[in-house]
Coordinates of C-alpha atoms and ligand atoms in Angstrom, one line a residue:
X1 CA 111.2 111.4 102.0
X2 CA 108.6 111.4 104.3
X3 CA 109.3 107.7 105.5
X4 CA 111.2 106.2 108.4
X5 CA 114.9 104.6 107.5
X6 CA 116.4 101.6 109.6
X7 CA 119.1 99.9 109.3
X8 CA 121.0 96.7 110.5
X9 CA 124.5 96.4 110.4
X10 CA 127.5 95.5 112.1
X11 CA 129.6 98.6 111.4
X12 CA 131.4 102.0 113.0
X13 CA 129.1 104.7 113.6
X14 CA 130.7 106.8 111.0
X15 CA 129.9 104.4 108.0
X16 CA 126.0 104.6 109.3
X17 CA 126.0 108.4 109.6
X18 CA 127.5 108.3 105.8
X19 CA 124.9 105.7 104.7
X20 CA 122.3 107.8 106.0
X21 CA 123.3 111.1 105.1
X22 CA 122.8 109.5 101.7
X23 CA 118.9 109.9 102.2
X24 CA 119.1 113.6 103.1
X25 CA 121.5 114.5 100.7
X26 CA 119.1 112.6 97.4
X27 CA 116.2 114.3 98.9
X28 CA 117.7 117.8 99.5
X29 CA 118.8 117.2 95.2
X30 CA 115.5 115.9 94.0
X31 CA 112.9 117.0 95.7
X32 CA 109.3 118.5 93.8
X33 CA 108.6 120.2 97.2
X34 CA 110.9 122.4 97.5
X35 CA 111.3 125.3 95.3
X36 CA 115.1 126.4 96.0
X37 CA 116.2 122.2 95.1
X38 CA 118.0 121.4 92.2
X39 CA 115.7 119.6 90.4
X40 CA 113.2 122.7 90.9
X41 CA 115.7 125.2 89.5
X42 CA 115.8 123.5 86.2
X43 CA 114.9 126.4 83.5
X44 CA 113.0 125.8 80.8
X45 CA 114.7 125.8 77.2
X46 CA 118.5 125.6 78.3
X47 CA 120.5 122.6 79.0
X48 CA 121.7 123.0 82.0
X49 CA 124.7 121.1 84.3
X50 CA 123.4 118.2 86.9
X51 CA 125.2 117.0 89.7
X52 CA 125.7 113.1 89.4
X53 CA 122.7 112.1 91.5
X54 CA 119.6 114.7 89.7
X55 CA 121.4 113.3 86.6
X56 CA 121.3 109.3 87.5
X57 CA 118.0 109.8 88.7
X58 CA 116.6 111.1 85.6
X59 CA 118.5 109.2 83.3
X60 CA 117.2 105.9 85.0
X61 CA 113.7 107.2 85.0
X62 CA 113.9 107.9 81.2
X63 CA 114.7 104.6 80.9
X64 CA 112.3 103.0 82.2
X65 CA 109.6 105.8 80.7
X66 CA 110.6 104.9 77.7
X67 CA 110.2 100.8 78.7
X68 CA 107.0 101.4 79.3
X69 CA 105.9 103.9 76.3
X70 CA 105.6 106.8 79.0
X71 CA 103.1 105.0 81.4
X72 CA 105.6 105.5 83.7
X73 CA 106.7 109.1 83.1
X74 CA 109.0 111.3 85.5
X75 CA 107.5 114.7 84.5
X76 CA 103.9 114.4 86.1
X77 CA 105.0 116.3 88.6
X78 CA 102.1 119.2 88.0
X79 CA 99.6 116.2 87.6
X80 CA 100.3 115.1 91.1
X81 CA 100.2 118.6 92.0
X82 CA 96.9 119.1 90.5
X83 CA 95.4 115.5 92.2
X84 CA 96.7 117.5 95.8
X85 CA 99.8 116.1 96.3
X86 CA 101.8 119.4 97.0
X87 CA 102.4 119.7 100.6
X88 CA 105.8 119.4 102.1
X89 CA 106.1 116.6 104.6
X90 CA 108.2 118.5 106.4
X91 CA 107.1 122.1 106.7
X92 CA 103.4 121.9 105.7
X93 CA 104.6 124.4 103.0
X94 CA 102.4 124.3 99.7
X95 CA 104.6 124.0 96.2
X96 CA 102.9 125.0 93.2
X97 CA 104.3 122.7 90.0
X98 CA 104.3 124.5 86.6
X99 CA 103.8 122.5 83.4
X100 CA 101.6 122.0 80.4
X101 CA 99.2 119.8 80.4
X102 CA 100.7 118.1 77.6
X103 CA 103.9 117.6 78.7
X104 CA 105.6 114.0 78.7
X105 CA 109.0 112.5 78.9
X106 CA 110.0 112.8 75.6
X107 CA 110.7 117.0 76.4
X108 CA 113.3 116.0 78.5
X109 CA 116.6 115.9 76.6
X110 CA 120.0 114.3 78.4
X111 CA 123.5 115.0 76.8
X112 CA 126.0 112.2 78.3
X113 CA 129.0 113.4 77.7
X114 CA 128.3 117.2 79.0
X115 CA 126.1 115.8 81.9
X116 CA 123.0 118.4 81.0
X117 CA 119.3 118.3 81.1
X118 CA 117.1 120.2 78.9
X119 CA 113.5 120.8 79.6
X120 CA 112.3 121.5 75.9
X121 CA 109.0 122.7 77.7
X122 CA 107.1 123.8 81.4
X123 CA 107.4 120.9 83.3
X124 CA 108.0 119.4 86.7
X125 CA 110.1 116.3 87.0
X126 CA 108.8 114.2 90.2
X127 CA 111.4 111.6 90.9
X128 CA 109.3 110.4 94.0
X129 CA 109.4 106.8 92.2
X130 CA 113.0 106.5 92.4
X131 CA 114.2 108.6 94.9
X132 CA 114.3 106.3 97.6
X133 CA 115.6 103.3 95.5
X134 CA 118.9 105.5 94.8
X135 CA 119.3 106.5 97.8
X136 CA 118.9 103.2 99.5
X137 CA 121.4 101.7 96.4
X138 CA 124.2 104.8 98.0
X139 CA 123.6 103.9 101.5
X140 CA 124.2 100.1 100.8
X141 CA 127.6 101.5 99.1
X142 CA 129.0 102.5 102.3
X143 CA 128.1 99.3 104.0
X144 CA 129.1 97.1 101.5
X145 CA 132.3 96.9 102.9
X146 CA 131.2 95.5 106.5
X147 CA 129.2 92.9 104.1
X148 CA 125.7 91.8 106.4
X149 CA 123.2 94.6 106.4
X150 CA 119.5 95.4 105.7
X151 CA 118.5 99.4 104.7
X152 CA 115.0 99.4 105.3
X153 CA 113.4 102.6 103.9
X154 CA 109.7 101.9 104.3
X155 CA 109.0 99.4 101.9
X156 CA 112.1 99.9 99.8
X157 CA 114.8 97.8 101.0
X158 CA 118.2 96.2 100.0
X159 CA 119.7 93.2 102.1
X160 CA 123.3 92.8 101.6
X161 CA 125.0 89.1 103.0
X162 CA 123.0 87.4 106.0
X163 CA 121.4 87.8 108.9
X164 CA 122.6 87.8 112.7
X165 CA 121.9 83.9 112.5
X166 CA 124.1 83.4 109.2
X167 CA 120.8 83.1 107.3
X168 CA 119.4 85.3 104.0
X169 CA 117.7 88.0 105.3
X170 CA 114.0 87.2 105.4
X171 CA 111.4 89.8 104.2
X172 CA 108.0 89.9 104.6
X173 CA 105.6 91.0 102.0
X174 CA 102.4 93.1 103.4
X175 CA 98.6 92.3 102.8
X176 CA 97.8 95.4 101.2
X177 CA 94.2 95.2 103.4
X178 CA 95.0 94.0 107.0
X179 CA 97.9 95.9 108.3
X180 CA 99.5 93.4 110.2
X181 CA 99.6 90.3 108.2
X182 CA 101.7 89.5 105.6
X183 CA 101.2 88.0 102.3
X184 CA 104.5 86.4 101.8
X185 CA 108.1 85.7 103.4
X186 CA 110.7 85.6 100.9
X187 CA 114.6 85.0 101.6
X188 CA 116.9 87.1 99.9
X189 CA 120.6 88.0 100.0
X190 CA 122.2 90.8 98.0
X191 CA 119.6 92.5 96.5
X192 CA 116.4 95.0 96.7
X193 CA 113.1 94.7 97.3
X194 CA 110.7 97.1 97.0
X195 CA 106.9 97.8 97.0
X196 CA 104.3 100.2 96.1
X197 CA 101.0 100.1 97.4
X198 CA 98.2 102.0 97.6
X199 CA 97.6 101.4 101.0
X200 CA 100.3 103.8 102.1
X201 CA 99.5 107.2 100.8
X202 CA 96.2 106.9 98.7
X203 CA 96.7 106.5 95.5
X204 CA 99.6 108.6 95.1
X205 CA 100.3 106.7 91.4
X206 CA 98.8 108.0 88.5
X207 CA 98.5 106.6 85.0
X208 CA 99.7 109.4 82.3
X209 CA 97.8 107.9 79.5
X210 CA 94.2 108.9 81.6
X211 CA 95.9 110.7 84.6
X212 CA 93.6 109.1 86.8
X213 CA 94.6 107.1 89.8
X214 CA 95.4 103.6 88.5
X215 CA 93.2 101.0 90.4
X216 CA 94.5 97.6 88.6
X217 CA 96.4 96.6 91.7
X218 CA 96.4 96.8 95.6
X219 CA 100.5 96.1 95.7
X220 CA 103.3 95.8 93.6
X221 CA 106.6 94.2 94.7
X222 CA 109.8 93.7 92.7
X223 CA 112.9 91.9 93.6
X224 CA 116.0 93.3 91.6
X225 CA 119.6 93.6 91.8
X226 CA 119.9 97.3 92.7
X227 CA 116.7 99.1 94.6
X228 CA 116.3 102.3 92.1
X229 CA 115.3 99.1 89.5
X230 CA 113.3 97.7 91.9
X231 CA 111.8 100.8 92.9
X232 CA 111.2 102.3 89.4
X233 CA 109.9 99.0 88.4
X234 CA 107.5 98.8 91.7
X235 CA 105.5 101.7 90.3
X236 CA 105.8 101.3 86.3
X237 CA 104.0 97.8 87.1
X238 CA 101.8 99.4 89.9
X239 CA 100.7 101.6 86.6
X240 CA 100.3 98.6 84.3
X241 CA 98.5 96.7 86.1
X242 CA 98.4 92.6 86.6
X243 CA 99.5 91.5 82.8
X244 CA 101.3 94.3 81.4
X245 CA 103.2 94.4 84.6
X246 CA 104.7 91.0 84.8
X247 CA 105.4 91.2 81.1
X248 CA 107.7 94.5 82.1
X249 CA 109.3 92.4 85.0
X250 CA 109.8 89.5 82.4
X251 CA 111.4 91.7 80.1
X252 CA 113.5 93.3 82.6
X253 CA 114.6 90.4 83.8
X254 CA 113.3 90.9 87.8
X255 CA 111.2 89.1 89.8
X256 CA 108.3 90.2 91.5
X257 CA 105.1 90.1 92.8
X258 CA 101.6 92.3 91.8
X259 CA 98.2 91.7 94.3
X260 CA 94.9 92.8 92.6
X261 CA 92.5 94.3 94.9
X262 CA 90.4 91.1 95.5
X263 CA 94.0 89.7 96.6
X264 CA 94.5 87.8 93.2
X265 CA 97.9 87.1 93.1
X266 CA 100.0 87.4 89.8
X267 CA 103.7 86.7 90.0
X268 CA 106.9 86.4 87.6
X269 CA 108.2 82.6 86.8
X270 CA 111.0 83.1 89.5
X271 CA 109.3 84.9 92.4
X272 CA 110.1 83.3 95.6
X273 CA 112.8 80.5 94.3
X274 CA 115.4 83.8 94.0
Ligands
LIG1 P1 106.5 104.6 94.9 O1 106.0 104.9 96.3 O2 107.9 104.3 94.7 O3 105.6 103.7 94.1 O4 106.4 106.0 94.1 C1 105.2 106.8 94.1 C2 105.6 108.1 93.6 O5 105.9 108.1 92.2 C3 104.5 109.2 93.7 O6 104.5 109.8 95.0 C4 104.9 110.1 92.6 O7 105.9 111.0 93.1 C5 105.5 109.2 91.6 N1 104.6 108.8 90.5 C6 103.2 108.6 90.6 N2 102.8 108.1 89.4 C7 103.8 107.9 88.6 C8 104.0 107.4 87.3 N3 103.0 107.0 86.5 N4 105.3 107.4 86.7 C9 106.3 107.8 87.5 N5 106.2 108.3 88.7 C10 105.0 108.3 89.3
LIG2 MG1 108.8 103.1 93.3

């Protein structure tokens, strides 16, 4: 996922491995770049058997597509292609990313009960939004059991119990312009918090409805009961911008955090007294 994954915990090496196996495993399932993944095989026009992550995954980010009327929007995979992002982290390797122009969302058609996806037209799903969110939410499965422990997945992280000192964990919040200050502390126990910024890859978030790069806000960090929501919901209000985001984290019920450009701060009733 092109990111560096730590973790604290007090548990047997075995339980780590499995926790981070969890990483490899959601990446080698839903990755854009790589042609031979599941997600890439999906044909066009026949509903086709998922395994249980590719199908979470897109099921959540339908969800939250349709939350936000498709400003967030899982299947602008050839858009990102087409602003450059195609390369491989790994292997350098180019991807190409089929899809009409015109494709949204709505062509993507789950049936629950026989687990399938149909892609009604050319598209390429891009999960990059919640990838890391489910993977981090699977990894804090395995060390649930050994109860204190902090996943941190480059900005996406989930804290479960306390600290080596008994304490809630304590994360800090970035300035999205000076690299090494922080914005906020916040002190959190048993749940995810995740940002999206566009300090870390460019602007690597686009807005469907102009497919430009979104420039409302400099960060966006949301504080939710499982990561994948706070991840999901990290970009969707990355793409809304300052209002229209905290609305979304009001009516999702999370808190969080959004920093305009100029460092104007804009945060949800409950941000910080979690
Ligand atoms: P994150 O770092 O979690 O904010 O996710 C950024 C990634 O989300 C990008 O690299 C793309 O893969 C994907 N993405 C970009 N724009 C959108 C969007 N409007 N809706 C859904 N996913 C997006
Ligand atoms: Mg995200």
């Amino acid at each position: 996922m092109g990111t560096v994954v730590s973790i604290e915990a007090d548990a047997p090496e075995a339980a780590l491995a499995r926790a981070f196996g969890w990483f490899r495993e959601v990446e080698a399932v839903c990755s854009r770049f790589d042609e031979t993944s599941p997600l890439r095989q999906l044909p066009v026009g026949v509903a086709t058997p998922a395994s249980p992550i590719l199908f979470e995954a897109v099921r959540f980010a339908l969800k939250v597509a349709e939350q936000t009327q498709g400003a967030f929007d899982p299947t602008l995979g050839s858009h990102m292609a087409g602003r450059g992002y195609r390369r491989h982290y790994v292997t350098g390797a180019i991807s190409d990313a089929p899809g009409a122009p015109e494709a949204n969302f709505r062509d993507v058609v789950l049936d629950e009960d026989r687990r399938t996806i149909l892609l009604k037209r050319s598209l390429t799903l891009d999960l990059g939004a919640v990838a890391k969110g489910l993977a981090v939410d699977a990894a804090a499965r395995e060390l649930q059991p050994f109860r204190d422990f902090c996943i941190d997945a480059g900005g996406d992280l989930y804290c479960g119990g306390k600290n080596r000192s008994g304490e809630p964990w304590s994360v800090g919040i970035r300035h999205p312009r000076e690299r090494n200050e922080l914005m906020d502390r916040l002190r959190v126990s048993d749940c995810a918090v995740c940002t999206s910024g566009d300090y870390e890859r460019g602007a690597h978030i686009i807005d469907p409805r102009d497919t430009a790069a979104t420039c409302g806000l400099a960060s966006a960090t949301v504080v939710a009961p499982t990561a994948m929501l706070a991840d999901a919901l990290a970009t969707a209000a990355f793409v809304l911008g300052p209002e229209q985001g905290i609305a979304l984290l009001d009516r999702m019920g999370v808190e969080g955090l959004l920093i305009t450009p100029d460092l104007a701060r804009h945060q949800t009733a409950g941000f910080g007294h979690a």
